[in-house]
Amino acid sequence: MVEPIKKTTQAQRETALRAAGFNTFLLRSEDVYIDLLTDSGTSAMSDWQWAGLMLGDEAYAGSKNFYHLEEAVHKHYGYKHLIPTHQGRGAEHILSQIMISPGDTVPGNMYFTTTRYHQEHAGAQFADVIIDEAHDPTSPHLFKGDIDLGKLERVLKTAKHVPYLCVAATVNMAGGQPISMKNLKAVRELCSRHGVPIMMDATRAVENAWFIKTREAGYADKSCAEILREFCSYTDGCTMSGKKDALVNIGGWLSLNDDKLAEKARNMVVIYEGLHTYGGMAGRDMEAMARGIEESVQDEHMRARVGQVEYLGELLQSYGVPVVVPIGGHAVYLDARRFYPGMPQDNFPAQMLAAELYLDAGVRVMERGVVSAGRDAKTGKHHYPKLELVRLTIPRRVYTQAHMDVVAESVVAVHDRAEKPKGLRMTYEPEYLRFFQARFEPI
Ligand SMILES: *Cc1c(COP(=O)(O)O)cnc(C)c1O
């Protein structure tokens, strides 16, 4: 698939940014030159996936594409039951509703926006059990997604009830950082002793497998596919956004090993998503995702994918731009605190930086800081995360090295004038997941 991209003038970008309330989510894609907002659903499908779209079996029930998808998930992720959903949050909603009761605590290796929302919406409190290094953008720890066993044990011992542990691989909000096999094995042992199941947020588990292959002792000679299977075997189920690793524009699923839980989930999916053999997807979309899974676990694909992200990250580091290290799997994260050292977090430094990058060359990126963190449900105060980041997310199989060079030049230009912007003031704040639709004006 080849798509033209459009250059804009500085004046056009200023108008567009004002109209969007300085929120990159509210820009029109037409006004964007290079779109690094997200890797979600923005990847390019292959010839084999496009061919699969033509083989959609749009029967209401029992579509053959569902069975292809079930086979692919079973082969590469290994779970017993597959419940398709329209995307990741559909699966999170169902999992949270069937497993969480009010007053529960759900520990996790850092939070993700929609995941935590659904846990809290079901009455749970989220407890962060990730290692401290994950909150330090300068720590070179190779597996910053690892869980702190001490923190986890404290939650398991003191919380009234823990329905499950939520393990994300990789950890998006920490900078796309992986969790090691060694850590997950130890976590499995601890959870088993307490009778607590592990549910994985498997959105980028294949990228996580690539990091295990390239960084963890004993895995260099194993394939991504083998590593993924082993990794999943230490968990009891997963929620999945097919829009990331699985190389499709829409789709997701919930996987479970437990028969009773799967039955509950199938009862719920028909209310919120669709019949249990399509879950909100067309037959052709399920076929594209089945094929995307097959392609996503190929070592050569992962080498190119993660390699391109590393290329941009290393280029920015060579120019002295403050980025989160190590470079993550799907994105390069700029450290807005070090980018704008004097700017208070109340002035939304990461949101400001995202706006500046759009103004400079039409590159669209995303805030992952105090705006994304939202407010505490009880006190109503902002969550002030240690990490105040801007994410440059690379879609899979879309851009070339030349595009990465343009992005790097623009980041450097914005870095060179970092003393100018004073920050933003929020003028409109939505009630839920505010980062999507909030509006700002410059201070
Ligand atoms: C995108 C994402 C989700 C939610 O998936 P959607 O398909 O966007 O609903 C959940 N967890 C992580 C880590 C994600 O990146």
Tab-separated table of C-alpha atoms and ligand atoms in Angstrom:
chain	number	residue	atom	x	y	z
A	1	MET	CA	0.000	0.000	0.000
A	2	VAL	CA	1.443	3.362	-1.009
A	3	GLU	CA	-0.086	6.540	0.355
A	4	PRO	CA	0.940	10.091	-0.541
A	5	ILE	CA	1.874	12.428	2.302
A	6	LYS	CA	1.344	16.170	2.291
A	7	LYS	CA	3.653	19.013	3.210
A	8	THR	CA	2.121	22.010	4.976
A	9	THR	CA	3.332	25.546	5.699
A	10	GLN	CA	4.147	26.920	9.142
A	11	ALA	CA	1.036	29.157	8.946
A	12	GLN	CA	-1.220	26.203	8.066
A	13	ARG	CA	0.171	24.201	10.973
A	14	GLU	CA	-0.373	27.079	13.407
A	15	THR	CA	-4.023	27.332	12.344
A	16	ALA	CA	-4.505	23.573	12.544
A	17	LEU	CA	-2.901	23.327	15.990
A	18	ARG	CA	-5.091	26.129	17.399
A	19	ALA	CA	-8.194	24.501	15.955
A	20	ALA	CA	-7.093	21.248	17.640
A	21	GLY	CA	-6.707	22.910	21.046
A	22	PHE	CA	-2.982	21.988	21.110
A	23	ASN	CA	-3.961	18.333	21.341
A	24	THR	CA	-2.403	16.156	18.628
A	25	PHE	CA	-5.327	13.702	18.922
A	26	LEU	CA	-7.608	16.445	17.578
A	27	LEU	CA	-5.568	17.191	14.436
A	28	ARG	CA	-6.842	16.018	11.084
A	29	SER	CA	-4.644	13.346	9.564
A	30	GLU	CA	-4.670	15.353	6.301
A	31	ASP	CA	-2.723	18.110	8.056
A	32	VAL	CA	0.001	15.715	9.245
A	33	TYR	CA	3.259	15.118	7.340
A	34	ILE	CA	4.730	12.149	9.230
A	35	ASP	CA	2.328	10.465	11.633
A	36	LEU	CA	3.992	8.983	14.713
A	37	LEU	CA	0.942	9.389	16.949
A	38	THR	CA	0.600	5.668	17.496
A	39	ASP	CA	1.460	2.245	16.118
A	40	SER	CA	-2.123	1.205	16.780
A	41	GLY	CA	-3.889	0.087	13.609
A	42	THR	CA	-1.527	2.220	11.539
A	43	SER	CA	0.735	-0.541	10.236
A	44	ALA	CA	0.733	-1.550	6.557
A	45	MET	CA	-0.795	-4.914	5.694
A	46	SER	CA	1.122	-7.305	3.465
A	47	ASP	CA	0.073	-8.674	0.062
A	48	TRP	CA	-0.828	-11.942	1.805
A	49	GLN	CA	-3.065	-10.126	4.292
A	50	TRP	CA	-4.779	-8.117	1.539
A	51	ALA	CA	-5.389	-11.347	-0.353
A	52	GLY	CA	-6.927	-12.729	2.841
A	53	LEU	CA	-9.425	-9.863	2.946
A	54	MET	CA	-10.897	-11.207	-0.287
A	55	LEU	CA	-11.578	-14.528	1.405
A	56	GLY	CA	-13.882	-13.130	4.067
A	57	ASP	CA	-16.616	-15.554	5.074
A	58	GLU	CA	-19.294	-13.155	6.313
A	59	ALA	CA	-21.610	-15.788	7.757
A	60	TYR	CA	-23.117	-14.508	11.012
A	61	ALA	CA	-22.092	-17.640	12.894
A	62	GLY	CA	-19.159	-20.017	12.565
A	63	SER	CA	-17.245	-18.085	9.875
A	64	LYS	CA	-14.276	-20.081	8.606
A	65	ASN	CA	-12.072	-17.037	9.235
A	66	PHE	CA	-12.829	-17.376	12.959
A	67	TYR	CA	-11.407	-20.890	12.894
A	68	HIS	CA	-8.294	-19.669	11.055
A	69	LEU	CA	-7.841	-17.047	13.757
A	70	GLU	CA	-8.400	-19.588	16.505
A	71	GLU	CA	-5.753	-21.822	14.913
A	72	ALA	CA	-3.218	-18.971	14.669
A	73	VAL	CA	-3.744	-17.894	18.289
A	74	HIS	CA	-3.561	-21.467	19.479
A	75	LYS	CA	-0.393	-22.167	17.502
A	76	HIS	CA	1.530	-19.053	18.507
A	77	TYR	CA	0.087	-17.979	21.875
A	78	GLY	CA	-1.019	-21.417	23.026
A	79	TYR	CA	-4.140	-20.513	25.021
A	80	LYS	CA	-7.109	-22.846	25.031
A	81	HIS	CA	-10.031	-20.446	24.429
A	82	LEU	CA	-10.311	-17.543	21.990
A	83	ILE	CA	-12.974	-14.865	22.360
A	84	PRO	CA	-12.693	-12.316	19.541
A	85	THR	CA	-13.343	-8.622	20.328
A	86	HIS	CA	-13.426	-5.436	18.265
A	87	GLN	CA	-10.084	-4.328	19.757
A	88	GLY	CA	-8.014	-4.593	22.942
A	89	ARG	CA	-10.256	-2.542	25.213
A	90	GLY	CA	-13.230	-4.771	24.350
A	91	ALA	CA	-11.272	-7.691	25.790
A	92	GLU	CA	-10.194	-5.623	28.820
A	93	HIS	CA	-13.797	-4.703	29.510
A	94	ILE	CA	-14.977	-8.313	29.482
A	95	LEU	CA	-12.033	-9.624	31.524
A	96	SER	CA	-12.461	-6.906	34.162
A	97	GLN	CA	-16.207	-7.480	34.428
A	98	ILE	CA	-15.956	-11.263	34.847
A	99	MET	CA	-13.012	-11.315	37.281
A	100	ILE	CA	-13.124	-8.157	39.422
A	101	SER	CA	-15.403	-7.400	42.377
A	102	PRO	CA	-15.597	-4.011	44.129
A	103	GLY	CA	-12.790	-3.652	46.697
A	104	ASP	CA	-10.341	-5.885	44.768
A	105	THR	CA	-6.750	-4.907	44.046
A	106	VAL	CA	-5.193	-5.584	40.640
A	107	PRO	CA	-1.391	-5.368	40.624
A	108	GLY	CA	0.386	-4.674	37.347
A	109	ASN	CA	3.775	-3.719	35.882
A	110	MET	CA	2.825	-0.068	35.449
A	111	TYR	CA	-0.588	0.934	34.149
A	112	PHE	CA	-2.032	1.330	30.695
A	113	THR	CA	-4.774	3.931	30.181
A	114	THR	CA	-7.689	1.782	28.981
A	115	THR	CA	-6.603	-1.268	31.007
A	116	ARG	CA	-6.587	0.631	34.290
A	117	TYR	CA	-9.815	2.390	33.418
A	118	HIS	CA	-11.646	-0.923	32.966
A	119	GLN	CA	-10.155	-2.336	36.175
A	120	GLU	CA	-11.241	0.735	38.151
A	121	HIS	CA	-14.612	0.822	36.422
A	122	ALA	CA	-15.204	-2.737	37.693
A	123	GLY	CA	-14.407	-1.577	41.248
A	124	ALA	CA	-10.728	-2.481	41.601
A	125	GLN	CA	-7.792	-0.448	42.748
A	126	PHE	CA	-4.647	-0.632	40.651
A	127	ALA	CA	-1.296	-1.293	42.390
A	128	ASP	CA	1.944	-0.626	40.523
A	129	VAL	CA	4.487	-3.416	41.158
A	130	ILE	CA	7.033	-2.641	38.444
A	131	ILE	CA	10.723	-2.323	39.417
A	132	ASP	CA	11.842	1.195	40.425
A	133	GLU	CA	14.181	1.442	37.424
A	134	ALA	CA	11.128	1.632	35.146
A	135	HIS	CA	10.303	5.071	36.553
A	136	ASP	CA	13.814	6.347	35.824
A	137	PRO	CA	14.211	7.317	32.145
A	138	THR	CA	18.026	7.287	32.475
A	139	SER	CA	18.402	3.794	33.946
A	140	PRO	CA	19.957	1.459	31.334
A	141	HIS	CA	18.331	-1.656	32.892
A	142	LEU	CA	17.710	-4.104	30.016
A	143	PHE	CA	14.354	-5.351	31.350
A	144	LYS	CA	12.630	-2.328	32.816
A	145	GLY	CA	9.293	-4.114	32.469
A	146	ASP	CA	10.274	-6.571	35.229
A	147	ILE	CA	8.094	-6.942	38.296
A	148	ASP	CA	9.508	-6.210	41.753
A	149	LEU	CA	8.838	-9.473	43.606
A	150	GLY	CA	8.930	-7.700	46.981
A	151	LYS	CA	6.311	-5.155	45.922
A	152	LEU	CA	4.134	-7.911	44.447
A	153	GLU	CA	4.375	-10.091	47.553
A	154	ARG	CA	3.362	-7.151	49.753
A	155	VAL	CA	0.227	-6.623	47.635
A	156	LEU	CA	-0.565	-10.345	47.633
A	157	LYS	CA	-0.263	-10.456	51.430
A	158	THR	CA	-2.042	-7.227	52.347
A	159	ALA	CA	-4.802	-6.739	49.759
A	160	LYS	CA	-8.267	-7.963	50.629
A	161	HIS	CA	-8.554	-9.871	47.361
A	162	VAL	CA	-6.402	-10.033	44.221
A	163	PRO	CA	-8.419	-11.468	41.297
A	164	TYR	CA	-5.378	-11.623	39.002
A	165	LEU	CA	-2.017	-10.072	38.249
A	166	CYS	CA	-1.923	-8.041	35.037
A	167	VAL	CA	1.418	-8.443	33.227
A	168	ALA	CA	2.106	-6.188	30.266
A	169	ALA	CA	4.662	-7.235	27.645
A	170	THR	CA	6.192	-4.866	26.613
A	171	VAL	CA	5.373	-2.005	28.996
A	172	ASN	CA	4.084	0.828	26.834
A	173	MET	CA	3.994	3.537	29.521
A	174	ALA	CA	7.558	2.759	30.676
A	175	GLY	CA	8.849	3.349	27.151
A	176	GLY	CA	8.126	0.060	25.384
A	177	GLN	CA	10.354	-1.808	27.828
A	178	PRO	CA	10.418	-5.619	27.982
A	179	ILE	CA	9.960	-8.060	30.846
A	180	SER	CA	12.415	-10.963	31.064
A	181	MET	CA	11.533	-14.642	30.959
A	182	LYS	CA	13.445	-15.147	34.208
A	183	ASN	CA	11.330	-12.536	35.980
A	184	LEU	CA	8.048	-13.887	34.621
A	185	LYS	CA	8.969	-17.415	35.789
A	186	ALA	CA	9.653	-16.130	39.306
A	187	VAL	CA	6.411	-14.143	39.249
A	188	ARG	CA	4.544	-17.272	38.163
A	189	GLU	CA	5.923	-19.187	41.117
A	190	LEU	CA	4.988	-16.455	43.587
A	191	CYS	CA	1.474	-16.081	42.165
A	192	SER	CA	0.904	-19.846	42.182
A	193	ARG	CA	1.792	-19.965	45.866
A	194	HIS	CA	-0.924	-17.386	46.503
A	195	GLY	CA	-3.393	-18.973	44.088
A	196	VAL	CA	-3.517	-15.843	41.907
A	197	PRO	CA	-3.795	-16.209	38.110
A	198	ILE	CA	-1.758	-14.108	35.666
A	199	MET	CA	-3.440	-12.276	32.797
A	200	MET	CA	-1.166	-10.806	30.180
A	201	ASP	CA	-1.650	-7.641	28.199
A	202	ALA	CA	-0.160	-9.301	25.108
A	203	THR	CA	-0.393	-6.255	22.837
A	204	ARG	CA	3.348	-6.262	22.027
A	205	ALA	CA	4.373	-9.675	23.372
A	206	VAL	CA	6.143	-10.571	20.110
A	207	GLU	CA	8.344	-7.477	20.400
A	208	ASN	CA	8.954	-8.557	23.985
A	209	ALA	CA	10.028	-11.979	22.673
A	210	TRP	CA	12.499	-10.277	20.326
A	211	PHE	CA	14.101	-8.464	23.286
A	212	ILE	CA	14.375	-11.748	25.193
A	213	LYS	CA	16.065	-13.302	22.158
A	214	THR	CA	18.578	-10.474	21.828
A	215	ARG	CA	19.155	-9.620	25.515
A	216	GLU	CA	18.516	-12.601	27.778
A	217	ALA	CA	21.043	-15.388	28.328
A	218	GLY	CA	20.041	-18.712	26.812
A	219	TYR	CA	17.587	-17.417	24.189
A	220	ALA	CA	19.803	-16.263	21.291
A	221	ASP	CA	19.280	-19.506	19.365
A	222	LYS	CA	15.545	-19.725	19.912
A	223	SER	CA	13.075	-18.176	17.462
A	224	CYS	CA	10.669	-15.397	18.417
A	225	ALA	CA	7.828	-17.871	17.919
A	226	GLU	CA	9.348	-20.365	20.376
A	227	ILE	CA	10.024	-17.649	22.938
A	228	LEU	CA	6.477	-16.298	22.637
A	229	ARG	CA	4.999	-19.762	23.282
A	230	GLU	CA	7.156	-20.260	26.364
A	231	PHE	CA	6.319	-16.772	27.666
A	232	CYS	CA	2.568	-17.301	27.300
A	233	SER	CA	2.832	-20.692	29.012
A	234	TYR	CA	3.532	-18.932	32.338
A	235	THR	CA	0.264	-16.990	32.103
A	236	ASP	CA	-3.401	-17.998	32.276
A	237	GLY	CA	-4.843	-15.822	29.569
A	238	CYS	CA	-4.430	-12.537	27.743
A	239	THR	CA	-6.126	-9.473	26.397
A	240	MET	CA	-4.883	-8.479	22.982
A	241	SER	CA	-5.019	-5.494	20.692
A	242	GLY	CA	-4.461	-6.921	17.217
A	243	LYS	CA	-3.787	-3.366	16.063
A	244	LYS	CA	-0.209	-3.545	17.342
A	245	ASP	CA	1.877	-6.762	16.971
A	246	ALA	CA	-0.724	-8.527	14.820
A	247	LEU	CA	-0.430	-6.025	11.937
A	248	VAL	CA	-4.092	-5.199	11.348
A	249	ASN	CA	-6.076	-1.975	11.306
A	250	ILE	CA	-8.751	-3.237	13.695
A	251	GLY	CA	-9.327	-6.270	15.885
A	252	GLY	CA	-8.445	-7.932	19.161
A	253	TRP	CA	-9.172	-10.884	21.374
A	254	LEU	CA	-9.423	-12.319	24.842
A	255	SER	CA	-7.756	-15.664	25.529
A	256	LEU	CA	-8.337	-17.852	28.580
A	257	ASN	CA	-7.277	-21.322	29.657
A	258	ASP	CA	-9.986	-21.760	32.298
A	259	ASP	CA	-13.200	-23.345	30.909
A	260	LYS	CA	-15.580	-21.687	33.396
A	261	LEU	CA	-14.132	-18.221	32.886
A	262	ALA	CA	-14.250	-18.677	29.125
A	263	GLU	CA	-17.919	-19.569	29.364
A	264	LYS	CA	-18.602	-16.380	31.335
A	265	ALA	CA	-16.661	-14.352	28.781
A	266	ARG	CA	-18.622	-15.893	25.902
A	267	ASN	CA	-21.832	-14.961	27.673
A	268	MET	CA	-20.682	-11.363	27.895
A	269	VAL	CA	-19.172	-10.961	24.463
A	270	VAL	CA	-22.588	-11.375	22.822
A	271	ILE	CA	-23.895	-8.350	24.743
A	272	TYR	CA	-21.079	-5.913	24.118
A	273	GLU	CA	-19.124	-7.046	21.047
A	274	GLY	CA	-20.984	-9.541	18.865
A	275	LEU	CA	-21.441	-13.288	18.537
A	276	HIS	CA	-18.611	-15.370	20.046
A	277	THR	CA	-17.346	-16.270	16.566
A	278	TYR	CA	-16.854	-12.681	15.375
A	279	GLY	CA	-16.799	-10.364	18.416
A	280	GLY	CA	-17.244	-7.136	16.458
A	281	MET	CA	-15.010	-8.039	13.536
A	282	ALA	CA	-15.935	-8.829	9.953
A	283	GLY	CA	-14.854	-12.257	8.707
A	284	ARG	CA	-12.279	-10.608	6.434
A	285	ASP	CA	-10.788	-8.739	9.394
A	286	MET	CA	-10.343	-11.997	11.300
A	287	GLU	CA	-8.596	-13.501	8.267
A	288	ALA	CA	-6.221	-10.513	8.022
A	289	MET	CA	-5.420	-10.850	11.729
A	290	ALA	CA	-4.824	-14.621	11.508
A	291	ARG	CA	-2.319	-13.928	8.722
A	292	GLY	CA	-0.865	-10.953	10.581
A	293	ILE	CA	-0.108	-13.158	13.590
A	294	GLU	CA	1.767	-15.591	11.320
A	295	GLU	CA	3.863	-12.740	9.888
A	296	SER	CA	4.423	-10.994	13.215
A	297	VAL	CA	6.337	-13.891	14.782
A	298	GLN	CA	8.916	-14.092	11.959
A	299	ASP	CA	12.386	-13.167	13.232
A	300	GLU	CA	13.215	-11.159	10.087
A	301	HIS	CA	10.134	-9.014	10.540
A	302	MET	CA	10.996	-8.284	14.168
A	303	ARG	CA	14.619	-7.522	13.335
A	304	ALA	CA	13.489	-4.873	10.811
A	305	ARG	CA	10.722	-3.505	13.019
A	306	VAL	CA	12.638	-3.068	16.258
A	307	GLY	CA	15.766	-2.147	14.274
A	308	GLN	CA	14.025	0.857	12.715
A	309	VAL	CA	12.960	2.140	16.126
A	310	GLU	CA	16.535	1.717	17.365
A	311	TYR	CA	17.843	3.633	14.353
A	312	LEU	CA	15.767	6.704	15.213
A	313	GLY	CA	16.563	6.425	18.919
A	314	GLU	CA	20.302	6.188	18.372
A	315	LEU	CA	20.231	9.074	15.915
A	316	LEU	CA	18.522	11.302	18.503
A	317	GLN	CA	20.959	10.207	21.205
A	318	SER	CA	23.872	11.121	18.937
A	319	TYR	CA	22.448	14.682	18.788
A	320	GLY	CA	22.236	14.869	22.588
A	321	VAL	CA	18.408	14.799	22.748
A	322	PRO	CA	17.159	13.367	26.098
A	323	VAL	CA	15.418	10.067	25.342
A	324	VAL	CA	14.345	7.139	27.503
A	325	VAL	CA	16.961	4.379	27.485
A	326	PRO	CA	17.151	1.623	26.473
A	327	ILE	CA	15.259	2.423	23.249
A	328	GLY	CA	11.862	0.693	23.363
A	329	GLY	CA	10.320	-1.778	20.941
A	330	HIS	CA	7.651	0.318	19.237
A	331	ALA	CA	8.638	3.892	19.959
A	332	VAL	CA	11.283	6.385	20.950
A	333	TYR	CA	10.273	8.350	24.041
A	334	LEU	CA	11.523	11.901	24.573
A	335	ASP	CA	12.030	12.872	28.207
A	336	ALA	CA	10.072	16.134	28.462
A	337	ARG	CA	11.371	16.870	31.974
A	338	ARG	CA	14.940	17.073	30.706
A	339	PHE	CA	13.817	18.682	27.446
A	340	TYR	CA	12.180	21.573	29.377
A	341	PRO	CA	14.077	21.526	32.693
A	342	GLY	CA	12.398	24.595	34.237
A	343	MET	CA	8.809	23.834	33.276
A	344	PRO	CA	6.493	22.687	36.124
A	345	GLN	CA	4.499	19.491	35.496
A	346	ASP	CA	1.307	21.546	35.956
A	347	ASN	CA	2.184	23.299	32.673
A	348	PHE	CA	2.060	19.945	30.823
A	349	PRO	CA	5.609	19.845	29.408
A	350	ALA	CA	5.048	16.695	27.329
A	351	GLN	CA	1.835	18.078	25.830
A	352	MET	CA	3.768	21.267	24.982
A	353	LEU	CA	6.569	19.304	23.346
A	354	ALA	CA	4.113	17.304	21.235
A	355	ALA	CA	2.557	20.579	20.022
A	356	GLU	CA	5.986	22.044	19.229
A	357	LEU	CA	6.956	19.022	17.135
A	358	TYR	CA	3.823	19.374	15.057
A	359	LEU	CA	4.448	23.090	14.554
A	360	ASP	CA	8.019	22.567	13.425
A	361	ALA	CA	7.584	20.089	10.579
A	362	GLY	CA	4.149	18.510	10.798
A	363	VAL	CA	5.340	15.441	12.718
A	364	ARG	CA	2.545	14.158	14.946
A	365	VAL	CA	3.410	12.466	18.239
A	366	MET	CA	1.649	11.694	21.537
A	367	GLU	CA	1.860	12.918	25.127
A	368	ARG	CA	2.456	10.229	27.771
A	369	GLY	CA	2.698	12.198	30.985
A	370	VAL	CA	0.452	14.002	33.433
A	371	VAL	CA	-2.386	14.461	30.913
A	372	SER	CA	-2.481	10.732	30.087
A	373	ALA	CA	-2.190	9.804	33.774
A	374	GLY	CA	-5.518	11.524	34.546
A	375	ARG	CA	-6.921	12.195	37.998
A	376	ASP	CA	-7.111	10.081	41.131
A	377	ALA	CA	-10.638	8.641	41.272
A	378	LYS	CA	-10.921	9.386	45.021
A	379	THR	CA	-9.158	12.723	45.583
A	380	GLY	CA	-9.833	14.255	42.156
A	381	LYS	CA	-6.240	15.487	41.986
A	382	HIS	CA	-3.913	14.968	38.997
A	383	HIS	CA	-1.811	11.822	39.065
A	384	TYR	CA	1.749	13.180	38.782
A	385	PRO	CA	3.699	10.371	37.079
A	386	LYS	CA	7.476	10.397	37.408
A	387	LEU	CA	7.671	9.871	33.668
A	388	GLU	CA	6.702	12.924	31.622
A	389	LEU	CA	7.224	11.614	28.103
A	390	VAL	CA	6.485	12.232	24.466
A	391	ARG	CA	6.134	9.137	22.344
A	392	LEU	CA	7.382	8.939	18.755
A	393	THR	CA	5.632	5.743	17.729
A	394	ILE	CA	6.708	3.975	14.566
A	395	PRO	CA	3.982	2.234	12.535
A	396	ARG	CA	5.109	-1.149	11.195
A	397	ARG	CA	6.182	-1.409	7.546
A	398	VAL	CA	5.123	2.168	6.715
A	399	TYR	CA	8.013	4.645	6.794
A	400	THR	CA	11.565	4.561	5.432
A	401	GLN	CA	14.876	5.543	6.946
A	402	ALA	CA	14.596	8.919	5.151
A	403	HIS	CA	11.397	9.675	7.080
A	404	MET	CA	13.233	8.864	10.315
A	405	ASP	CA	15.957	11.356	9.350
A	406	VAL	CA	13.365	14.113	8.821
A	407	VAL	CA	11.858	13.363	12.225
A	408	ALA	CA	15.271	13.514	13.910
A	409	GLU	CA	16.062	16.883	12.298
A	410	SER	CA	12.763	18.298	13.521
A	411	VAL	CA	13.287	17.074	17.093
A	412	VAL	CA	16.716	18.674	17.109
A	413	ALA	CA	15.276	22.001	15.872
A	414	VAL	CA	12.667	21.973	18.659
A	415	HIS	CA	15.365	21.048	21.194
A	416	ASP	CA	17.482	24.006	20.054
A	417	ARG	CA	14.674	26.448	20.931
A	418	ALA	CA	13.651	24.699	24.161
A	419	GLU	CA	13.907	27.855	26.303
A	420	LYS	CA	11.016	29.540	24.400
A	421	PRO	CA	7.786	27.628	25.246
A	422	LYS	CA	6.313	28.240	28.726
A	423	GLY	CA	3.805	25.418	28.724
A	424	LEU	CA	0.049	25.002	28.351
A	425	ARG	CA	-3.126	25.571	30.347
A	426	MET	CA	-6.036	23.118	30.050
A	427	THR	CA	-9.225	24.801	28.852
A	428	TYR	CA	-11.435	21.729	28.497
A	429	GLU	CA	-11.177	18.445	30.376
A	430	PRO	CA	-13.317	15.420	29.526
A	431	GLU	CA	-14.396	13.089	32.314
A	432	TYR	CA	-12.776	9.874	31.060
A	433	LEU	CA	-9.404	9.211	29.349
A	434	ARG	CA	-8.956	12.972	29.113
A	435	PHE	CA	-5.845	12.896	26.905
A	436	PHE	CA	-7.930	11.954	23.860
A	437	GLN	CA	-10.103	15.065	23.800
A	438	ALA	CA	-8.720	17.665	26.238
A	439	ARG	CA	-8.056	21.185	24.885
A	440	PHE	CA	-5.262	23.596	25.789
A	441	GLU	CA	-3.916	27.080	25.163
A	442	PRO	CA	-0.364	28.339	25.460
A	443	ILE	CA	0.748	30.165	28.621
B	1	LIG	C1	-3.356	-0.216	22.618
B	1	LIG	C2	-3.198	-0.877	23.907
B	1	LIG	C3	-4.294	-1.412	24.593
B	1	LIG	C4	-5.728	-1.232	24.138
B	1	LIG	O1	-5.960	-1.755	22.889
B	1	LIG	P1	-6.990	-1.062	21.846
B	1	LIG	O2	-6.968	-2.001	20.686
B	1	LIG	O3	-6.449	0.290	21.541
B	1	LIG	O4	-8.311	-1.006	22.507
B	1	LIG	C5	-4.036	-2.064	25.780
B	1	LIG	N1	-2.793	-2.179	26.287
B	1	LIG	C6	-1.722	-1.669	25.656
B	1	LIG	C7	-0.362	-1.823	26.247
B	1	LIG	C8	-1.880	-0.988	24.450
B	1	LIG	O5	-0.816	-0.455	23.843
